[in-house]
PDB file of N, CA and C in Angstrom:
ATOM      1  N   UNK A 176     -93.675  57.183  76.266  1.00  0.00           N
ATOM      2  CA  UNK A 176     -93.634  56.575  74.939  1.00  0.00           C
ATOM      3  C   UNK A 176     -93.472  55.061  75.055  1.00  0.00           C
ATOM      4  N   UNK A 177     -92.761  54.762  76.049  1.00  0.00           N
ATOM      5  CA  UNK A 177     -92.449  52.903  76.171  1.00  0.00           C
ATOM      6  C   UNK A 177     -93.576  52.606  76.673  1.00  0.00           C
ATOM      7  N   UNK A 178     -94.036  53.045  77.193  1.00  0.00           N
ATOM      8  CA  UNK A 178     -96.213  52.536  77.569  1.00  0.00           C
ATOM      9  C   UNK A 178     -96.333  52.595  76.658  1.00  0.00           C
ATOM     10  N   UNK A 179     -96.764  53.382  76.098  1.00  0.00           N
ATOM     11  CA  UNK A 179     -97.634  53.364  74.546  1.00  0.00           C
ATOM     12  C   UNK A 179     -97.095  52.205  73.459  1.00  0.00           C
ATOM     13  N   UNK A 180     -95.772  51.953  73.182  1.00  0.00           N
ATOM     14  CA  UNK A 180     -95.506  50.807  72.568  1.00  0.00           C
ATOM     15  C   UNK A 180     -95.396  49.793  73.101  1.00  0.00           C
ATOM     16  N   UNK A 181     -95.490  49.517  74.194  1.00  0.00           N
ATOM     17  CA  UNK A 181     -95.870  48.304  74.534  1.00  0.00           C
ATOM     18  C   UNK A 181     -96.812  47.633  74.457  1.00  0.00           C
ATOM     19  N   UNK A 182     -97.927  49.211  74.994  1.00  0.00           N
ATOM     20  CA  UNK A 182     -99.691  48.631  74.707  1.00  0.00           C
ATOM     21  C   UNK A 182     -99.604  48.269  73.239  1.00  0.00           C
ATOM     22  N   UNK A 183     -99.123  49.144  72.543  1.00  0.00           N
ATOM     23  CA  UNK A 183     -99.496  49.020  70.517  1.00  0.00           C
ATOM     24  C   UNK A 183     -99.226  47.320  70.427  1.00  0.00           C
ATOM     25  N   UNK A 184     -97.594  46.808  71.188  1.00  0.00           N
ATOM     26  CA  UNK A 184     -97.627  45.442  70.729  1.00  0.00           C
ATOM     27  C   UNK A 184     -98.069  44.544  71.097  1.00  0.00           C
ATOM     28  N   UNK A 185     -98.810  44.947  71.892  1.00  0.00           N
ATOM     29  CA  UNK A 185     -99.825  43.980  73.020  1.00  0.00           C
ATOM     30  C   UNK A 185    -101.169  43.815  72.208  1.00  0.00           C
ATOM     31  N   UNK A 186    -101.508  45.173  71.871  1.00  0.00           N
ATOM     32  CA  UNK A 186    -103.022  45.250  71.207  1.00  0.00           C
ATOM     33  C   UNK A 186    -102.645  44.387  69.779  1.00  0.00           C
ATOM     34  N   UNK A 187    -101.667  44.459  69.234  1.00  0.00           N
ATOM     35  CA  UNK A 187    -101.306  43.702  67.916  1.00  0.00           C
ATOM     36  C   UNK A 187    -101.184  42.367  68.260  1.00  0.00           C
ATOM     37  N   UNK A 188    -100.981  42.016  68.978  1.00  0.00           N
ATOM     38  CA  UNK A 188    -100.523  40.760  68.930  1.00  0.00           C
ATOM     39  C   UNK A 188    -102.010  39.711  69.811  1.00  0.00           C
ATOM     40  N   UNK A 189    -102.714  40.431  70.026  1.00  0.00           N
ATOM     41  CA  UNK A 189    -104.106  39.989  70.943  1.00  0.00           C
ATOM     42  C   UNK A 189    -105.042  40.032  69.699  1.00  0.00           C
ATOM     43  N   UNK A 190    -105.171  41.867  69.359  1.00  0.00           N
ATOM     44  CA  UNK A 190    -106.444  41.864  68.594  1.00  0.00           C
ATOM     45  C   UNK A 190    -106.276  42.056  67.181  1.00  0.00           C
ATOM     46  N   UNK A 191    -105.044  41.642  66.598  1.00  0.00           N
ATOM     47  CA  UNK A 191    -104.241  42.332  65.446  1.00  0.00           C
ATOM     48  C   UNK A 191    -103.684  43.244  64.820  1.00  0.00           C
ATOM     49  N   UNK A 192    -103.323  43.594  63.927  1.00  0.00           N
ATOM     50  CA  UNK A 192    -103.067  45.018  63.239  1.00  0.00           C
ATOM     51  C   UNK A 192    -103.794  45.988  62.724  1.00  0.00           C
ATOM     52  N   UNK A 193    -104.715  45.920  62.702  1.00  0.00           N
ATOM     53  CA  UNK A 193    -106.066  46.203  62.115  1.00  0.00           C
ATOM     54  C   UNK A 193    -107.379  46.212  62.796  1.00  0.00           C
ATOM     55  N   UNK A 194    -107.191  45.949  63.967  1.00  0.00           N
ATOM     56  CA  UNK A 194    -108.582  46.181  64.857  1.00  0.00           C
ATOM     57  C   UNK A 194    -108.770  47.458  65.350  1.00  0.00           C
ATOM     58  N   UNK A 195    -109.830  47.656  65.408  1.00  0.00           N
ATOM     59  CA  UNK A 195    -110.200  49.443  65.864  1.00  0.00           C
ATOM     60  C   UNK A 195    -109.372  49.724  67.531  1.00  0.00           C
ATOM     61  N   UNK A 196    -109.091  48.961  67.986  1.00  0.00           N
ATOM     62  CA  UNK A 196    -108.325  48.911  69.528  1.00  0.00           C
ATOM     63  C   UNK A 196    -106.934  49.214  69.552  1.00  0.00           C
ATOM     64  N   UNK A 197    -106.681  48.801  67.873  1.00  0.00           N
ATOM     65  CA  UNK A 197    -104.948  49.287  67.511  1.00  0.00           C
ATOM     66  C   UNK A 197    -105.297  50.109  67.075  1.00  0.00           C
ATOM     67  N   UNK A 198    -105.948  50.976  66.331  1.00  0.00           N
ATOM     68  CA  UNK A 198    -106.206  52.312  65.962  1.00  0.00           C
ATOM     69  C   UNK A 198    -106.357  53.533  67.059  1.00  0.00           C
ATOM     70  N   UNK A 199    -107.122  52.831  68.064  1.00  0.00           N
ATOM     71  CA  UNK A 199    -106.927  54.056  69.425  1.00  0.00           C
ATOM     72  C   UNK A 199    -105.347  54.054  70.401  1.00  0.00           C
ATOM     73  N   UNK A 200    -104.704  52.805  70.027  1.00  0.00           N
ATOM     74  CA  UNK A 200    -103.025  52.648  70.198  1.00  0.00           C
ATOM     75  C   UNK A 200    -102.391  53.827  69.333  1.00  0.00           C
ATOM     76  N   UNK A 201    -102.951  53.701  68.268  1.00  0.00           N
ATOM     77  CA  UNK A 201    -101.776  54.762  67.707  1.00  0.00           C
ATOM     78  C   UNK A 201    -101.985  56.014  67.978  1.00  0.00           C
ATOM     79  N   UNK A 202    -103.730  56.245  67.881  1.00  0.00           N
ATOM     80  CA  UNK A 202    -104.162  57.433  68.166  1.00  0.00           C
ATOM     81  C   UNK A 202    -102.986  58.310  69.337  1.00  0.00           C
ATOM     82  N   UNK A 203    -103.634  57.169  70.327  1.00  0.00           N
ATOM     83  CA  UNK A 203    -102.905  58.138  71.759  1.00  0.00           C
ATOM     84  C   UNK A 203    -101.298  58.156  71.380  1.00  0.00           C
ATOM     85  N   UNK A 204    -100.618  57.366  70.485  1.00  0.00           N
ATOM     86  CA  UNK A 204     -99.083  57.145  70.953  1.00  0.00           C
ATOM     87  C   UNK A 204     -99.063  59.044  69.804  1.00  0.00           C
ATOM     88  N   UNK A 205    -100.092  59.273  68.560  1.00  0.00           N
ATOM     89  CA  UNK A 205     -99.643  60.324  67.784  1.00  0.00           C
ATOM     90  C   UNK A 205    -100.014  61.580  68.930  1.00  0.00           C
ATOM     91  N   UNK A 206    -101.013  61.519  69.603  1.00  0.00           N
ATOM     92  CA  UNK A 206    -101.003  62.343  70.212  1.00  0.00           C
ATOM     93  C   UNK A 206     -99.643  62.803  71.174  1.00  0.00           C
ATOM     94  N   UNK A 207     -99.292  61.745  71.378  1.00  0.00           N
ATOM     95  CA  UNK A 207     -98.106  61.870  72.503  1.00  0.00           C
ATOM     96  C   UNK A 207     -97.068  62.818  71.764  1.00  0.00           C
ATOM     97  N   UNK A 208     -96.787  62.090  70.548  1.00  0.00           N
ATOM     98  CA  UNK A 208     -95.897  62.617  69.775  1.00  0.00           C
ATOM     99  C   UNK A 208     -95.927  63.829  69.490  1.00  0.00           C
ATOM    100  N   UNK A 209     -97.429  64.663  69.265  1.00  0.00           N
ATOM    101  CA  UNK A 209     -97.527  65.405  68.614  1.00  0.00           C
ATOM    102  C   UNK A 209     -97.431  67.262  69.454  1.00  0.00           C
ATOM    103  N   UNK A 210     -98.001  66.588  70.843  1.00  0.00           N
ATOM    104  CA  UNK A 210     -98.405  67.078  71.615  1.00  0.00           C
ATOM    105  C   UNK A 210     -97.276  67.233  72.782  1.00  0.00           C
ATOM    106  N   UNK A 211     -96.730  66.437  72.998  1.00  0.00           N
ATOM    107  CA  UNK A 211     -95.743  66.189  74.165  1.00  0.00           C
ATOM    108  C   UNK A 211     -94.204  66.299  73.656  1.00  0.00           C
ATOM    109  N   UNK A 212     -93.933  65.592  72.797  1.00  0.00           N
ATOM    110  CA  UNK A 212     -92.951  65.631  71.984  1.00  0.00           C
ATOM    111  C   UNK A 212     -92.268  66.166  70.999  1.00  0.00           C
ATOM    112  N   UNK A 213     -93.193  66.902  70.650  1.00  0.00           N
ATOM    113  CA  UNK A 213     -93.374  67.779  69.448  1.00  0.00           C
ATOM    114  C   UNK A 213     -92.433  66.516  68.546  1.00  0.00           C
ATOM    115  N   UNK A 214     -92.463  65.740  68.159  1.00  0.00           N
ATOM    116  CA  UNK A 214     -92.320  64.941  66.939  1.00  0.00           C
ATOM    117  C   UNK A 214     -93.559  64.719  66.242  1.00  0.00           C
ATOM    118  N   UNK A 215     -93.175  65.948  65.147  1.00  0.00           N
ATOM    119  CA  UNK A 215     -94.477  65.712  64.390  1.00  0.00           C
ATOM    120  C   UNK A 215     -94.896  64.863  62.914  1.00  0.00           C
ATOM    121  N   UNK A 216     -93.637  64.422  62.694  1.00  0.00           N
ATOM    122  CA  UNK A 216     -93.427  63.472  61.610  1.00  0.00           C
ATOM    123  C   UNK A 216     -93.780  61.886  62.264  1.00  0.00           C
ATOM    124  N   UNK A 217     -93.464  61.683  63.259  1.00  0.00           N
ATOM    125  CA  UNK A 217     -94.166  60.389  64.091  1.00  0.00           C
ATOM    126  C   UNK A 217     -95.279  60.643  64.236  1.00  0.00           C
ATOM    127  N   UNK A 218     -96.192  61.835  64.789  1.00  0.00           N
ATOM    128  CA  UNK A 218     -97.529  62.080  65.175  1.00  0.00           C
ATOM    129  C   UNK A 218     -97.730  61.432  63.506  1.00  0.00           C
ATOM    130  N   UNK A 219     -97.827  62.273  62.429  1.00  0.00           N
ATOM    131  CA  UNK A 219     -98.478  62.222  61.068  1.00  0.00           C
ATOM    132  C   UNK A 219     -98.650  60.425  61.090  1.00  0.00           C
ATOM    133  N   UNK A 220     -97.692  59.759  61.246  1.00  0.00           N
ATOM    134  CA  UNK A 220     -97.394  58.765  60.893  1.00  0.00           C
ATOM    135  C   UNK A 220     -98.581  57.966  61.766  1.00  0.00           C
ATOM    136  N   UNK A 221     -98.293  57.868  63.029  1.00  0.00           N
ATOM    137  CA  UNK A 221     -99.182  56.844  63.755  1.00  0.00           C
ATOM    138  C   UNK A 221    -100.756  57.445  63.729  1.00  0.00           C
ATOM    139  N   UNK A 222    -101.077  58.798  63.342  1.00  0.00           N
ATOM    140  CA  UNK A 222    -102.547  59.716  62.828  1.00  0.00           C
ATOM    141  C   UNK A 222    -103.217  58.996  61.355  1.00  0.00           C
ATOM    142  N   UNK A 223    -102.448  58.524  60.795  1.00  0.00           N
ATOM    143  CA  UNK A 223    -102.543  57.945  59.205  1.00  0.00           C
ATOM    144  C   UNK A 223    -102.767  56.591  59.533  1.00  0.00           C
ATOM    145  N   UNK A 224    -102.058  56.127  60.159  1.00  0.00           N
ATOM    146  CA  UNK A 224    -102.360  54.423  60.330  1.00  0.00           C
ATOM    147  C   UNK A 224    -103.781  54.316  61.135  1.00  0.00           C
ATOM    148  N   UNK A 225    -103.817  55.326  61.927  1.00  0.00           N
ATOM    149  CA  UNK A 225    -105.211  55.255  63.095  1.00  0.00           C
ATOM    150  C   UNK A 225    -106.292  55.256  62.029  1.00  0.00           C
ATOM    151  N   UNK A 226    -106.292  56.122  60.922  1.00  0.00           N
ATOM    152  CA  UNK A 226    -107.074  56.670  60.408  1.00  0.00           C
ATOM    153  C   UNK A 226    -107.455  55.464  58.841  1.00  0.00           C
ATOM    154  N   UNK A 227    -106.383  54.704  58.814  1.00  0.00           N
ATOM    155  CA  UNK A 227    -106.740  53.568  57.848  1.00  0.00           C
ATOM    156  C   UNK A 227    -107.441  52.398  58.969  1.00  0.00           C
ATOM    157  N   UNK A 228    -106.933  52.297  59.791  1.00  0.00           N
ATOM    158  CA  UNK A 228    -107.267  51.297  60.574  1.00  0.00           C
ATOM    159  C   UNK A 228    -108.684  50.975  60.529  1.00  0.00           C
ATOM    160  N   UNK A 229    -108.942  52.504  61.271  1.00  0.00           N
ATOM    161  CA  UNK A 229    -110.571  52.818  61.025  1.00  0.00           C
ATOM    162  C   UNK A 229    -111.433  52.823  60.076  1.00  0.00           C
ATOM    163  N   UNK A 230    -110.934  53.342  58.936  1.00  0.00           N
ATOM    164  CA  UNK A 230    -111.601  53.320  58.002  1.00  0.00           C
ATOM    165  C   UNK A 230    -111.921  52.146  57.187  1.00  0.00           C
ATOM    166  N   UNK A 231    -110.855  51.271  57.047  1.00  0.00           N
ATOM    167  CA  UNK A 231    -111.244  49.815  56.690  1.00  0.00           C
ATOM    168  C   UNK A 231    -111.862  48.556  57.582  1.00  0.00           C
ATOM    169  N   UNK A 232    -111.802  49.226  59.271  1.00  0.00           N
ATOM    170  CA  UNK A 232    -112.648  48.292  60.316  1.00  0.00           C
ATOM    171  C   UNK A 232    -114.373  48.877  60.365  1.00  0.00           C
ATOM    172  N   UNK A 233    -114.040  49.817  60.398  1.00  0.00           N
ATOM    173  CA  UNK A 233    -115.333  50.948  60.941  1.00  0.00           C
ATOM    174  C   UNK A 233    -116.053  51.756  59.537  1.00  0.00           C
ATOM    175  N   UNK A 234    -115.478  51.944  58.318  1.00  0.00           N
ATOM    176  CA  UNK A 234    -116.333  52.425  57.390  1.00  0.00           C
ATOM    177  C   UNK A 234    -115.821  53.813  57.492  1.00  0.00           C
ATOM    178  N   UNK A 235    -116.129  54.785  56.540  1.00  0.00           N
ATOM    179  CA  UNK A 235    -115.533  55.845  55.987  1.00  0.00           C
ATOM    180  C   UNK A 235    -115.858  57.083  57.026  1.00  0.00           C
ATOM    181  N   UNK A 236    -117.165  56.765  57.345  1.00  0.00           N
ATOM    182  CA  UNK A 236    -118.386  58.134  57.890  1.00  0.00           C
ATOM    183  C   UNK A 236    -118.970  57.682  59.458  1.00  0.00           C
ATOM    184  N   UNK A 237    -117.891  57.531  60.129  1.00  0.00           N
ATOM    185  CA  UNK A 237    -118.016  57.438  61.483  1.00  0.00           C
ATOM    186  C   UNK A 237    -117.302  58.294  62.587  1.00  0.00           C
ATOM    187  N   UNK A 238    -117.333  58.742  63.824  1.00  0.00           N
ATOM    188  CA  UNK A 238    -116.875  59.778  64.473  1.00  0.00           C
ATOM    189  C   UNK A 238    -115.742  59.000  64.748  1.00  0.00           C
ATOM    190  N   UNK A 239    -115.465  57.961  64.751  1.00  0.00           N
ATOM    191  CA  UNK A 239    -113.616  57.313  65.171  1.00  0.00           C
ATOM    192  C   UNK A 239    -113.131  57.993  63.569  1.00  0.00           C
ATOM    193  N   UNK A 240    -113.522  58.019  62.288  1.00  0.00           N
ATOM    194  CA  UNK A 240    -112.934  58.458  61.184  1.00  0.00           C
ATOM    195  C   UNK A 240    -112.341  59.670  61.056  1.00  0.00           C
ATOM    196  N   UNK A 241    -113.642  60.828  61.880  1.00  0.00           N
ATOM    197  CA  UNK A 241    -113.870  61.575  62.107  1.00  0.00           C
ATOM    198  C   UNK A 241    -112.395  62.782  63.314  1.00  0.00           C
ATOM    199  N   UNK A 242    -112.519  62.066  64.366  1.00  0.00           N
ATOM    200  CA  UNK A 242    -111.161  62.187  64.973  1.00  0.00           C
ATOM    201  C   UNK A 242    -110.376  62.228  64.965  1.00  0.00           C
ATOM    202  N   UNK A 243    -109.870  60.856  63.901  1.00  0.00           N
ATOM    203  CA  UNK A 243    -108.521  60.823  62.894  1.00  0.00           C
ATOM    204  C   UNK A 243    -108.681  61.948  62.019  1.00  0.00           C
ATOM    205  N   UNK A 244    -109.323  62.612  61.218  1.00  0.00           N
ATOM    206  CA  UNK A 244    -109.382  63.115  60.391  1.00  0.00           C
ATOM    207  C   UNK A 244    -108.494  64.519  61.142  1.00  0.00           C
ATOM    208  N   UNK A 245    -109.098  64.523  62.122  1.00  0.00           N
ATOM    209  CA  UNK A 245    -109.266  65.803  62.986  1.00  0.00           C
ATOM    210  C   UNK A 245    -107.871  66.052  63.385  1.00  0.00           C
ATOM    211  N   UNK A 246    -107.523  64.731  64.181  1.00  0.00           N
ATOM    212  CA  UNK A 246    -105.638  64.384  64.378  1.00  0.00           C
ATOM    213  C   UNK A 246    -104.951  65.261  63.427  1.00  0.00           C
ATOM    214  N   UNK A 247    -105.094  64.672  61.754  1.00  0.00           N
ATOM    215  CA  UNK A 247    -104.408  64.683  61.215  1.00  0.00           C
ATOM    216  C   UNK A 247    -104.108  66.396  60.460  1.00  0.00           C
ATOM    217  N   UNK A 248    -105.468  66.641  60.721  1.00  0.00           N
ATOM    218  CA  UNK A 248    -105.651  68.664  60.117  1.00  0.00           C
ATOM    219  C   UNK A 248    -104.244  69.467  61.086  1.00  0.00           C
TER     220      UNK A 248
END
């Protein structure tokens, strides 16, 4: 988990909050959560941000949208 937030504040602070590169940050950190950790109220959380990220960098109807979507089912 301290990898994963480190990369997240690395990718934020390089490519912003909002670049599709912080969206695959959260991706993997919800997976971690979701999957490894079973914290699934953190997974939801960093699955939702991935999934705005994308959708306002990348457009509604793309397979990164698509994934998130998938995360989040």
């Amino acid at each position: 988990e301290a990898l994963f937030l480190r990369s997240l504040k690395i990718t934020e602070k390089l490519k912003g909050p909002e670049h599709p590169n912080t969206a695959i940050t959260c991706s993997n950190l919800g997976m971690l959560y979701s999957r490894v950790l079973n914290r699934l109220d953190d997974a939801v959380i960093m699955h939702t941000r991935a999934l705005a990220i994308r959708e306002k960098s990348l457009g509604t109807e793309t397979p990164a949208v698509a994934q998130s979507l998938d995360m989040l089912a």
